[in-house]
Short mmCIF file of C-alpha atoms in Angstrom, two decimals:
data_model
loop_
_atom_site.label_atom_id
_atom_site.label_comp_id
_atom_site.label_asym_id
_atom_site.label_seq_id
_atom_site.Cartn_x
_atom_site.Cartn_y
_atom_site.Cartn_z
CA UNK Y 1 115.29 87.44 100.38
CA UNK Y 2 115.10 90.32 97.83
CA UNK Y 3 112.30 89.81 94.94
CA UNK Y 4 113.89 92.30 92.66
CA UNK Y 5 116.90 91.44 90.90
CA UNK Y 6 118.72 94.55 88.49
CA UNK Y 7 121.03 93.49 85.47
CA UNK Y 8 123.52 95.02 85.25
CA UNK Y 9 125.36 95.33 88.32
CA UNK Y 10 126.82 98.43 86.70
CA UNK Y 11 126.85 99.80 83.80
CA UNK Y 12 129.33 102.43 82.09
CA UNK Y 13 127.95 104.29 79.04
CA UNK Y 14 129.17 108.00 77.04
CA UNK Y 15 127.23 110.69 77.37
CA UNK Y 16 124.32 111.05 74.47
CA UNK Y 17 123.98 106.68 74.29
CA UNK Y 18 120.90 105.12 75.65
CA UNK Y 19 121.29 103.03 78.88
CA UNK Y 20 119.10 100.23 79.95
CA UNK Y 21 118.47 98.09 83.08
CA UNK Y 22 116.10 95.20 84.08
CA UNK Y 23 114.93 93.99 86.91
CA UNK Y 24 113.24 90.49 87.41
CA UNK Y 25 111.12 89.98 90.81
CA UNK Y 26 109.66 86.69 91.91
CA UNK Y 27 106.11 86.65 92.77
CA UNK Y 28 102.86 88.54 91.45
CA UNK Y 29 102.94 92.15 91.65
CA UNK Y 30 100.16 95.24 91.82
CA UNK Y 31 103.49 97.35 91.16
CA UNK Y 32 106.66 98.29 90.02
CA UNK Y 33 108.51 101.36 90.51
CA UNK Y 34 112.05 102.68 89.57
CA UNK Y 35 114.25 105.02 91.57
CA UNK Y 36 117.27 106.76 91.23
CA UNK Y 37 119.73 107.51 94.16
CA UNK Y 38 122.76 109.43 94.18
CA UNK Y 39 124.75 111.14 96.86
CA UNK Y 40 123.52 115.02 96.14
CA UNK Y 41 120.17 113.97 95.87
CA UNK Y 42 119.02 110.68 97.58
CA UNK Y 43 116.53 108.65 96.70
CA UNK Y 44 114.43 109.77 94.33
CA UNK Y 45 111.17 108.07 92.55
CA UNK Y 46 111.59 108.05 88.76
CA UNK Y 47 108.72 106.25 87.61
CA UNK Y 48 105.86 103.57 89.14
CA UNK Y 49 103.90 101.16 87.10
CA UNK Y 50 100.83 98.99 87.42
CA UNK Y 51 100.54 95.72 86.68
CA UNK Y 52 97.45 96.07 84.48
CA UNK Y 53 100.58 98.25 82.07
CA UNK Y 54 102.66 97.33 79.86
CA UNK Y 55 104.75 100.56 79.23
CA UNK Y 56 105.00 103.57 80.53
CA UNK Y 57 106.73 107.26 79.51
CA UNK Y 58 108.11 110.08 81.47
CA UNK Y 59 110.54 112.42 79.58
CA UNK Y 60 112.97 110.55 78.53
CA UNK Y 61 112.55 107.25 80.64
CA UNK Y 62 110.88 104.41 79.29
CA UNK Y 63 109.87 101.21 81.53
CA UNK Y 64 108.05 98.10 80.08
CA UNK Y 65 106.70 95.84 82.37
CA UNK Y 66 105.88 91.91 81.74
CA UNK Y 67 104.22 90.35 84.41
CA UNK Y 68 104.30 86.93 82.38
CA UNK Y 69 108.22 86.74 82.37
CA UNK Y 70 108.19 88.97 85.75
CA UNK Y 71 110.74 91.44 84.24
CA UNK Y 72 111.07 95.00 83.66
CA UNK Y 73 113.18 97.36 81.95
CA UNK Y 74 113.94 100.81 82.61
CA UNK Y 75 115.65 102.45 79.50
CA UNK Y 76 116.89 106.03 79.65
CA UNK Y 77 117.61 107.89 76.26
CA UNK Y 78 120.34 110.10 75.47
CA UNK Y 79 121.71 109.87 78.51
CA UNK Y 80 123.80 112.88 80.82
CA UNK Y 81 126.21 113.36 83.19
CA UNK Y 82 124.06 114.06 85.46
CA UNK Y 83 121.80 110.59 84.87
CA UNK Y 84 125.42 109.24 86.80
CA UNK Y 85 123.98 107.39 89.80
CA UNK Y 86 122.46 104.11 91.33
CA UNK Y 87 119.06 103.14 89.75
CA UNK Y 88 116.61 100.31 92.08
CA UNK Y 89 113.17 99.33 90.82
CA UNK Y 90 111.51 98.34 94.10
CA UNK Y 91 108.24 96.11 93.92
CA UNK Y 92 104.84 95.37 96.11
CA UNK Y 93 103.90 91.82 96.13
CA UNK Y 94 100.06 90.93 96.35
CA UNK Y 95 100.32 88.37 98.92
CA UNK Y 96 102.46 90.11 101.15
CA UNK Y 97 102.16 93.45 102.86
CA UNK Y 98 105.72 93.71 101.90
CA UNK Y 99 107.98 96.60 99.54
CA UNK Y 100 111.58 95.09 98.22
CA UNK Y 101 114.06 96.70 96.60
CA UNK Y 102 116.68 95.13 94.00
CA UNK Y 103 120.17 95.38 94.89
CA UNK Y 104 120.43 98.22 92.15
CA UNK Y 105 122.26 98.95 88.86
CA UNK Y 106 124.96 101.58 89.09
CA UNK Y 107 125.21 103.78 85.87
CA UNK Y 108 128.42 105.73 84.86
CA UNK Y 109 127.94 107.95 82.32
CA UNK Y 110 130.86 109.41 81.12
CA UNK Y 111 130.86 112.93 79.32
CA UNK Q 1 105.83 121.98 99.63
CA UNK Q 2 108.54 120.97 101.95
CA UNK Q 3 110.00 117.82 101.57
CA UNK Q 4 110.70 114.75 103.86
CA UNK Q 5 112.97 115.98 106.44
CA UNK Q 6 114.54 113.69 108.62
CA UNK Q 7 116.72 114.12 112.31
CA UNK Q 8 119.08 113.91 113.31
CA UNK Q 9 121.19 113.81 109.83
CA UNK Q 10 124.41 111.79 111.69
CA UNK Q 11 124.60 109.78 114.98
CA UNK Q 12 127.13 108.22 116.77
CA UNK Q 13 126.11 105.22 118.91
CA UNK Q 14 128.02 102.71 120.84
CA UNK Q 15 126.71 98.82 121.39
CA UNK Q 16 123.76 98.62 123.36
CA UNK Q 17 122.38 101.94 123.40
CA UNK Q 18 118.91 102.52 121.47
CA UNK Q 19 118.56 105.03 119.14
CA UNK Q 20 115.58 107.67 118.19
CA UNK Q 21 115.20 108.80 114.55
CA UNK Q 22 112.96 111.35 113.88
CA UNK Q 23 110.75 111.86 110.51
CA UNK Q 24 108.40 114.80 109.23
CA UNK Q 25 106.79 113.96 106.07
CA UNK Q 26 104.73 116.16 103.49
CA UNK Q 27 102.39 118.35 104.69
CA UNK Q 28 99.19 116.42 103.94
CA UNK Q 29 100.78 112.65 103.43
CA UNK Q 30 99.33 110.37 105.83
CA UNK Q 31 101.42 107.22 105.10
CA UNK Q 32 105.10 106.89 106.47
CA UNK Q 33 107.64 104.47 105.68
CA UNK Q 34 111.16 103.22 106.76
CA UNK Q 35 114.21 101.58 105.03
CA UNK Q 36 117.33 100.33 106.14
CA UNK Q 37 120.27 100.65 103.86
CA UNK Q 38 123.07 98.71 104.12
CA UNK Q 39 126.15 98.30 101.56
CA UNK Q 40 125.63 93.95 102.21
CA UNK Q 41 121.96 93.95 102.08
CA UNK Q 42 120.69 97.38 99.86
CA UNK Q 43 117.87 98.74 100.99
CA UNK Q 44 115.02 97.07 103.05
CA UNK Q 45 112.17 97.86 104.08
CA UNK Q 46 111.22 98.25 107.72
CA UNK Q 47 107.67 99.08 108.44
CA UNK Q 48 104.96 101.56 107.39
CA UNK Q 49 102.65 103.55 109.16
CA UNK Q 50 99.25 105.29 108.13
CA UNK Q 51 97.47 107.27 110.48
CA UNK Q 52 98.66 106.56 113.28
CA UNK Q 53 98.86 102.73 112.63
CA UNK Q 54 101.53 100.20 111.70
CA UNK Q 55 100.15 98.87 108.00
CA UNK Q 56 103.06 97.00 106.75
CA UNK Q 57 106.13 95.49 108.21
CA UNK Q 58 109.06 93.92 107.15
CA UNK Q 59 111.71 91.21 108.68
CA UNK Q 60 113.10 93.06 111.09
CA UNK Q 61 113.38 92.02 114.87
CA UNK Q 62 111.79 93.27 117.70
CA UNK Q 63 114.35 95.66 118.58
CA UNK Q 64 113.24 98.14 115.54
CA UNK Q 65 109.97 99.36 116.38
CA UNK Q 66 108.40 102.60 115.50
CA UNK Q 67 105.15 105.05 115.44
CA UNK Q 68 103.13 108.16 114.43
CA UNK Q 69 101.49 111.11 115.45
CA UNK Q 70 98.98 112.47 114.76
CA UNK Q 71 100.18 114.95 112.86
CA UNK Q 72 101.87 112.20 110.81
CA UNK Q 73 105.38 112.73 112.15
CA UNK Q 74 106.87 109.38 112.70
CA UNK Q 75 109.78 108.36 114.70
CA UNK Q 76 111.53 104.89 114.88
CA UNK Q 77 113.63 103.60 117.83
CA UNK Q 78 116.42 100.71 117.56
CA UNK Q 79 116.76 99.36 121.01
CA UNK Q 80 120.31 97.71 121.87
CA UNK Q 81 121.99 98.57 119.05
CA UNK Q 82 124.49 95.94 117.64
CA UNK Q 83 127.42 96.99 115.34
CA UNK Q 84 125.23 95.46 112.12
CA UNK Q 85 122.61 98.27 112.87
CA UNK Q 86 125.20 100.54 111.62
CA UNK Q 87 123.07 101.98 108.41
CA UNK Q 88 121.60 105.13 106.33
CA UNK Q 89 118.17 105.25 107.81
CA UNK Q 90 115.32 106.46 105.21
CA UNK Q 91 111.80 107.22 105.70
CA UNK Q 92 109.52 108.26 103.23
CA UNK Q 93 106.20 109.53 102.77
CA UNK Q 94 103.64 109.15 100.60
CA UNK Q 95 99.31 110.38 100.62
CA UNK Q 96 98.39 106.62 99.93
CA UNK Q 97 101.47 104.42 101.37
CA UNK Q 98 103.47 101.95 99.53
CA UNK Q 99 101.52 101.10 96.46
CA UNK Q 100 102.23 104.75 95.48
CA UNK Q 101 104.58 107.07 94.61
CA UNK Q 102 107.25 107.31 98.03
CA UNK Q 103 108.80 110.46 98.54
CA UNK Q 104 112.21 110.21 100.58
CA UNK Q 105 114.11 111.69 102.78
CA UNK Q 106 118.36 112.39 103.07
CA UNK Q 107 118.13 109.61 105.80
CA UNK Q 108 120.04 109.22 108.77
CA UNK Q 109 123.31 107.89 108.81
CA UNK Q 110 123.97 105.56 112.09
CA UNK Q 111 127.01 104.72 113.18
CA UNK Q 112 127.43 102.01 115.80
CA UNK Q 113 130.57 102.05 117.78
#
């Protein structure tokens, strides 16, 4: 079974609003790590943090990370057109020897 | 650097055949990984190799197996394909392996007949 769950499913924002996505996993982590996949680009990795963070920066992405609720939240700021795509966050557990992806939040962002 | 390039980009297969995809990573990455993406069950991952030797690996059968060269090139064979196999195949690569920052490829895109 997946250990990384996004919320929303989809989401449909304008252009210039802020869009934000969670993800909850299910067992301890060293990891976490956002991508972003759409069809001119693939997959492409956004963002990774540790489980010793609690927040992390990179332009205009900001993820939290609480490893006591096992959430975390990807927010992107004044969003684009071009932001328009299918965001995962993907996760390493410490027992296993294992990398799972969540089933994904689809952004629309409309100009 | 070049990227992660991946062939073939498209393949056609019919039940029971196996299947060869092909992966060059990064110049310099040592670690190689491959996903499975399906629209029922998202992406998954398959197994990893580093060096030459299978690290991780996922819930896959038997069937999927996979390896690397020495010059980190990987390739992963699906023997008797079933329709379900039908999939975008990704690899990516990476210097340390999964606990890092993955670098993919376009995939492959499988069709089974």
């Amino acid at each position: 079974s997946q250990q990384g769950e996004e919320d929303p499913q989809a989401l449909s924002i304008q252009e210039g609003e802020n869009a934000t996505m969670n993800c909850s996993y299910k067992t301890s982590i060293n990891n976490l790590q956002w991508y972003r996949q759409n069809s001119g680009r693939g997959l492409v990795h956004l963002i990774l943090i540790r489980s010793n963070e609690r927040e992390k920066h990179s332009g205009r992405l900001r993820v939290t990370l609480d490893t006591s609720k096992k959430s975390s939240s990807l927010l992107i700021t004044a969003s684009r057109a071009a932001d328009t795509a299918s965001y995962f966050c993907a996760t390493d557990a410490i027992s296993g020897q294992n990398f799972v992806f969540g089933p994904g939040t689809r952004l629309s962002v409309l100009p | 650097k070049a990227g992660v390039t991946q062939t073939p980009r498209y393949l056609i297969k019919t039940r029971g055949q196996q299947v060869t995809l092909s992966c060059s990573p990064i110049s310099g990455h040592r670690s190689v990984s491959w996903y499975q993406q399906t629209p029922g069950q998202g992406l998954q991952f398959l197994f990893e190799y580093f060096s030459e030797t299978q690290r991780n690996k996922g819930n896959f059968p038997g069937r999927f197996s996979g390896r690397q060269f020495s010059n980190s090139r990987s390739e992963m064979n699906v023997s008797t394909l079933e329709l379900g196999d039908s999939a975008l195949y990704l690899c990516a690569s990476s210097p340390q392996g999964i606990t890092d920052t993955q670098y993919f490829g376009p995939g492959t895109r499988l069709t089974v007949l």
